[in-house]
């Protein structure tokens, strides 16, 4: 978990993010990927940039109610539950 000290007495925690990310704002989070990560073929999840435009950052997701909907530029719109994503798809990890 990346913790960021903004040098004026406040520390912000951004779950699953590297402390190496460049912080431009803490509220609403704007975290930039350091250039060294961009020299690689794959950027690790913890180093992917964050730009959050909403005023309320969710701290909880009801996994029984949450749906991932895919509807634009597809022949057949569909949606998945969290359980669908876990059960219906093979886990894949790429490590160069």
Short mmCIF file of N, CA and C in Angstrom, two decimals:
data_model
loop_
_atom_site.label_atom_id
_atom_site.label_comp_id
_atom_site.label_asym_id
_atom_site.label_seq_id
_atom_site.Cartn_x
_atom_site.Cartn_y
_atom_site.Cartn_z
N UNK A 1 0.85 -1.16 0.00
CA UNK A 1 0.00 0.00 0.00
C UNK A 1 0.90 1.23 0.00
N UNK A 2 0.71 2.10 -0.96
CA UNK A 2 1.53 3.30 -1.04
C UNK A 2 1.04 4.38 -0.12
N UNK A 3 1.93 4.94 0.67
CA UNK A 3 1.60 6.09 1.51
C UNK A 3 2.39 7.26 0.98
N UNK A 4 1.76 8.41 0.91
CA UNK A 4 2.37 9.57 0.32
C UNK A 4 2.41 10.69 1.35
N UNK A 5 3.59 11.18 1.66
CA UNK A 5 3.74 12.31 2.58
C UNK A 5 3.80 13.57 1.73
N UNK A 6 2.86 14.46 1.94
CA UNK A 6 2.79 15.66 1.11
C UNK A 6 3.60 16.81 1.67
N UNK A 7 4.45 16.54 2.65
CA UNK A 7 5.39 17.50 3.23
C UNK A 7 4.73 18.65 3.96
N UNK A 8 3.47 18.57 4.24
CA UNK A 8 2.85 19.59 5.09
C UNK A 8 2.00 18.93 6.17
N UNK A 9 2.52 17.80 6.67
CA UNK A 9 1.92 17.18 7.84
C UNK A 9 0.81 16.17 7.57
N UNK A 10 0.44 15.98 6.31
CA UNK A 10 -0.62 15.02 6.01
C UNK A 10 -0.04 13.85 5.24
N UNK A 11 -0.55 12.67 5.52
CA UNK A 11 -0.14 11.48 4.79
C UNK A 11 -1.39 10.84 4.20
N UNK A 12 -1.36 10.52 2.93
CA UNK A 12 -2.49 9.92 2.25
C UNK A 12 -2.13 8.50 1.86
N UNK A 13 -3.10 7.61 1.94
CA UNK A 13 -2.89 6.21 1.59
C UNK A 13 -3.72 5.89 0.35
N UNK A 14 -3.07 5.34 -0.65
CA UNK A 14 -3.74 4.91 -1.86
C UNK A 14 -3.52 3.41 -1.99
N UNK A 15 -4.54 2.61 -1.64
CA UNK A 15 -4.39 1.15 -1.62
C UNK A 15 -3.87 0.60 -2.94
N UNK A 16 -2.95 -0.33 -2.82
CA UNK A 16 -2.38 -1.06 -3.95
C UNK A 16 -1.58 -0.19 -4.92
N UNK A 17 -1.15 0.99 -4.48
CA UNK A 17 -0.35 1.85 -5.34
C UNK A 17 1.05 2.03 -4.76
N UNK A 18 2.02 2.09 -5.65
CA UNK A 18 3.41 2.27 -5.28
C UNK A 18 3.65 3.68 -4.74
N UNK A 19 4.54 3.78 -3.76
CA UNK A 19 4.91 5.09 -3.22
C UNK A 19 5.72 5.90 -4.24
N UNK A 20 6.17 5.24 -5.30
CA UNK A 20 6.95 5.92 -6.33
C UNK A 20 6.10 6.79 -7.26
N UNK A 21 4.78 6.60 -7.25
CA UNK A 21 3.94 7.43 -8.11
C UNK A 21 4.09 8.90 -7.75
N UNK A 22 4.02 9.75 -8.74
CA UNK A 22 4.16 11.19 -8.55
C UNK A 22 2.79 11.76 -8.21
N UNK A 23 2.67 12.39 -7.05
CA UNK A 23 1.38 12.91 -6.62
C UNK A 23 1.22 14.36 -7.06
N UNK A 24 0.14 14.62 -7.78
CA UNK A 24 -0.18 15.99 -8.21
C UNK A 24 -1.28 16.59 -7.36
N UNK A 25 -2.14 15.72 -6.83
CA UNK A 25 -3.22 16.16 -5.94
C UNK A 25 -3.65 14.95 -5.13
N UNK A 26 -4.10 15.21 -3.91
CA UNK A 26 -4.51 14.10 -3.05
C UNK A 26 -6.03 13.94 -3.04
N UNK A 27 -6.71 15.02 -3.27
CA UNK A 27 -8.17 14.97 -3.20
C UNK A 27 -8.71 15.81 -4.32
N UNK A 28 -9.07 15.34 -5.29
CA UNK A 28 -9.29 14.05 -5.91
C UNK A 28 -7.96 13.53 -6.39
N UNK A 29 -7.68 12.25 -6.15
CA UNK A 29 -6.35 11.72 -6.45
C UNK A 29 -5.93 11.89 -7.91
N UNK A 30 -4.71 12.38 -8.08
CA UNK A 30 -4.07 12.44 -9.38
C UNK A 30 -2.63 11.97 -9.17
N UNK A 31 -2.38 10.73 -9.55
CA UNK A 31 -1.07 10.12 -9.36
C UNK A 31 -0.50 9.77 -10.73
N UNK A 32 0.72 10.16 -10.97
CA UNK A 32 1.36 9.96 -12.27
C UNK A 32 2.37 8.81 -12.20
N UNK A 33 2.41 8.03 -13.25
CA UNK A 33 3.38 6.94 -13.35
C UNK A 33 4.77 7.53 -13.63
N UNK A 34 5.79 7.17 -12.83
CA UNK A 34 7.15 7.65 -13.11
C UNK A 34 7.64 7.15 -14.47
N UNK A 35 8.43 7.96 -15.14
CA UNK A 35 8.89 7.66 -16.49
C UNK A 35 9.61 6.32 -16.60
N UNK A 36 10.37 5.94 -15.59
CA UNK A 36 11.12 4.67 -15.65
C UNK A 36 10.21 3.47 -15.89
N UNK A 37 9.00 3.50 -15.35
CA UNK A 37 8.06 2.40 -15.57
C UNK A 37 7.60 2.34 -17.02
N UNK A 38 7.58 3.48 -17.70
CA UNK A 38 7.08 3.53 -19.08
C UNK A 38 8.09 3.00 -20.08
N UNK A 39 9.31 2.74 -19.64
CA UNK A 39 10.34 2.17 -20.52
C UNK A 39 10.15 0.66 -20.68
N UNK A 40 9.30 0.07 -19.85
CA UNK A 40 9.06 -1.38 -19.88
C UNK A 40 7.86 -1.70 -20.75
N UNK A 41 7.80 -2.93 -21.23
CA UNK A 41 6.69 -3.37 -22.07
C UNK A 41 5.37 -3.35 -21.30
N UNK A 42 5.39 -3.79 -20.06
CA UNK A 42 4.19 -3.86 -19.22
C UNK A 42 4.41 -3.00 -17.97
N UNK A 43 3.44 -2.14 -17.66
CA UNK A 43 3.49 -1.34 -16.44
C UNK A 43 2.77 -2.13 -15.34
N UNK A 44 3.42 -2.39 -14.21
CA UNK A 44 2.76 -3.14 -13.14
C UNK A 44 1.55 -2.37 -12.59
N UNK A 45 0.55 -3.10 -12.12
CA UNK A 45 -0.68 -2.49 -11.62
C UNK A 45 -0.41 -1.41 -10.58
N UNK A 46 0.53 -1.64 -9.68
CA UNK A 46 0.77 -0.68 -8.61
C UNK A 46 1.38 0.63 -9.12
N UNK A 47 1.83 0.64 -10.39
CA UNK A 47 2.45 1.84 -10.94
C UNK A 47 1.58 2.53 -12.01
N UNK A 48 0.39 2.00 -12.27
CA UNK A 48 -0.50 2.61 -13.25
C UNK A 48 -1.09 3.90 -12.67
N UNK A 49 -1.15 4.94 -13.49
CA UNK A 49 -1.61 6.26 -13.06
C UNK A 49 -3.03 6.20 -12.47
N UNK A 50 -3.37 7.19 -11.68
CA UNK A 50 -4.71 7.33 -11.10
C UNK A 50 -5.19 8.75 -11.33
N UNK A 51 -6.34 8.87 -11.93
CA UNK A 51 -7.00 10.18 -12.04
C UNK A 51 -8.45 9.94 -11.66
N UNK A 52 -8.88 10.58 -10.60
CA UNK A 52 -10.23 10.39 -10.08
C UNK A 52 -10.97 11.71 -10.16
N UNK A 53 -12.07 11.73 -10.89
CA UNK A 53 -12.80 12.97 -11.10
C UNK A 53 -14.01 13.14 -10.20
N UNK A 54 -14.43 12.09 -9.52
CA UNK A 54 -15.62 12.17 -8.68
C UNK A 54 -15.28 12.71 -7.30
N UNK A 55 -16.23 13.34 -6.68
CA UNK A 55 -15.97 13.93 -5.36
C UNK A 55 -15.99 12.89 -4.26
N UNK A 56 -16.67 11.79 -4.48
CA UNK A 56 -16.76 10.76 -3.45
C UNK A 56 -16.00 9.52 -3.91
N UNK A 57 -15.04 9.10 -3.16
CA UNK A 57 -14.25 7.92 -3.49
C UNK A 57 -14.86 6.73 -2.76
N UNK A 58 -15.28 5.69 -3.50
CA UNK A 58 -15.90 4.55 -2.82
C UNK A 58 -14.88 3.80 -1.96
N UNK A 59 -15.31 3.44 -0.78
CA UNK A 59 -14.45 2.66 0.13
C UNK A 59 -15.00 1.26 0.31
N UNK A 60 -16.16 0.99 -0.30
CA UNK A 60 -16.80 -0.31 -0.16
C UNK A 60 -17.60 -0.60 -1.43
N UNK A 61 -17.56 -1.85 -1.87
CA UNK A 61 -18.38 -2.30 -3.00
C UNK A 61 -19.16 -3.52 -2.54
N UNK A 62 -20.47 -3.48 -2.73
CA UNK A 62 -21.32 -4.63 -2.41
C UNK A 62 -21.17 -5.64 -3.54
N UNK A 63 -20.41 -6.68 -3.31
CA UNK A 63 -20.10 -7.62 -4.39
C UNK A 63 -21.31 -8.42 -4.85
N UNK A 64 -22.37 -8.46 -4.04
CA UNK A 64 -23.59 -9.14 -4.48
C UNK A 64 -24.39 -8.27 -5.45
N UNK A 65 -24.26 -6.97 -5.37
CA UNK A 65 -25.01 -6.06 -6.22
C UNK A 65 -24.21 -5.50 -7.40
N UNK A 66 -22.89 -5.52 -7.30
CA UNK A 66 -22.04 -4.90 -8.32
C UNK A 66 -22.15 -5.65 -9.64
N UNK A 67 -22.22 -4.92 -10.75
CA UNK A 67 -22.23 -5.50 -12.09
C UNK A 67 -21.27 -4.74 -12.98
N UNK A 68 -20.53 -5.48 -13.78
CA UNK A 68 -19.70 -4.89 -14.82
C UNK A 68 -20.51 -4.98 -16.11
N UNK A 69 -20.88 -3.84 -16.66
CA UNK A 69 -21.71 -3.80 -17.87
C UNK A 69 -20.86 -3.40 -19.06
N UNK A 70 -21.00 -4.16 -20.13
CA UNK A 70 -20.29 -3.88 -21.38
C UNK A 70 -21.37 -3.64 -22.43
N UNK A 71 -21.43 -2.39 -22.94
CA UNK A 71 -22.55 -2.07 -23.81
C UNK A 71 -22.20 -1.24 -25.04
N UNK A 72 -21.08 -0.60 -25.07
CA UNK A 72 -20.76 0.25 -26.21
C UNK A 72 -19.86 -0.48 -27.20
N UNK A 73 -20.13 -0.27 -28.47
CA UNK A 73 -19.32 -0.84 -29.55
C UNK A 73 -19.19 -2.35 -29.46
N UNK A 74 -20.25 -3.03 -29.06
CA UNK A 74 -20.28 -4.49 -29.03
C UNK A 74 -21.56 -4.95 -29.72
N UNK A 75 -21.53 -6.14 -30.30
CA UNK A 75 -22.73 -6.66 -30.95
C UNK A 75 -23.81 -7.00 -29.94
N UNK A 76 -23.40 -7.56 -28.80
CA UNK A 76 -24.38 -7.99 -27.80
C UNK A 76 -23.97 -7.44 -26.43
N UNK A 77 -24.67 -6.42 -25.94
CA UNK A 77 -24.37 -5.92 -24.59
C UNK A 77 -24.53 -7.04 -23.56
N UNK A 78 -23.69 -6.99 -22.54
CA UNK A 78 -23.73 -8.03 -21.51
C UNK A 78 -23.31 -7.44 -20.18
N UNK A 79 -23.49 -8.21 -19.11
CA UNK A 79 -23.02 -7.78 -17.80
C UNK A 79 -22.56 -9.00 -17.02
N UNK A 80 -21.65 -8.75 -16.08
CA UNK A 80 -21.06 -9.81 -15.26
C UNK A 80 -21.13 -9.43 -13.80
N UNK A 81 -21.35 -10.43 -12.95
CA UNK A 81 -21.23 -10.24 -11.51
C UNK A 81 -19.77 -10.47 -11.13
N UNK A 82 -19.43 -10.15 -9.91
CA UNK A 82 -18.07 -10.44 -9.44
C UNK A 82 -17.82 -11.94 -9.50
N UNK A 83 -18.81 -12.72 -9.11
CA UNK A 83 -18.66 -14.18 -9.15
C UNK A 83 -18.45 -14.66 -10.58
N UNK A 84 -19.16 -14.08 -11.56
CA UNK A 84 -18.94 -14.43 -12.97
C UNK A 84 -17.48 -14.22 -13.35
N UNK A 85 -16.94 -13.09 -12.96
CA UNK A 85 -15.56 -12.76 -13.32
C UNK A 85 -14.58 -13.76 -12.71
N UNK A 86 -14.89 -14.23 -11.52
CA UNK A 86 -14.00 -15.19 -10.84
C UNK A 86 -14.13 -16.59 -11.44
N UNK A 87 -15.36 -17.01 -11.72
CA UNK A 87 -15.63 -18.39 -12.12
C UNK A 87 -15.57 -18.63 -13.62
N UNK A 88 -16.05 -17.70 -14.42
CA UNK A 88 -16.21 -17.93 -15.85
C UNK A 88 -14.97 -17.67 -16.68
N UNK A 89 -13.97 -17.05 -16.10
CA UNK A 89 -12.78 -16.69 -16.88
C UNK A 89 -11.53 -17.28 -16.26
N UNK A 90 -10.64 -17.72 -17.09
CA UNK A 90 -9.36 -18.26 -16.63
C UNK A 90 -8.48 -17.11 -16.14
N UNK A 91 -7.85 -17.32 -15.00
CA UNK A 91 -6.92 -16.30 -14.50
C UNK A 91 -5.70 -16.28 -15.41
N UNK A 92 -5.26 -15.07 -15.71
CA UNK A 92 -4.12 -14.90 -16.60
C UNK A 92 -3.17 -13.89 -16.00
N UNK A 93 -1.91 -14.22 -15.99
CA UNK A 93 -0.90 -13.29 -15.50
C UNK A 93 0.26 -13.30 -16.47
N UNK A 94 0.69 -12.11 -16.84
CA UNK A 94 1.84 -11.99 -17.73
C UNK A 94 3.01 -11.44 -16.96
N UNK A 95 4.09 -12.19 -16.93
CA UNK A 95 5.30 -11.74 -16.27
C UNK A 95 6.44 -11.86 -17.26
N UNK A 96 6.94 -10.69 -17.74
CA UNK A 96 8.02 -10.76 -18.75
C UNK A 96 9.32 -11.27 -18.16
#
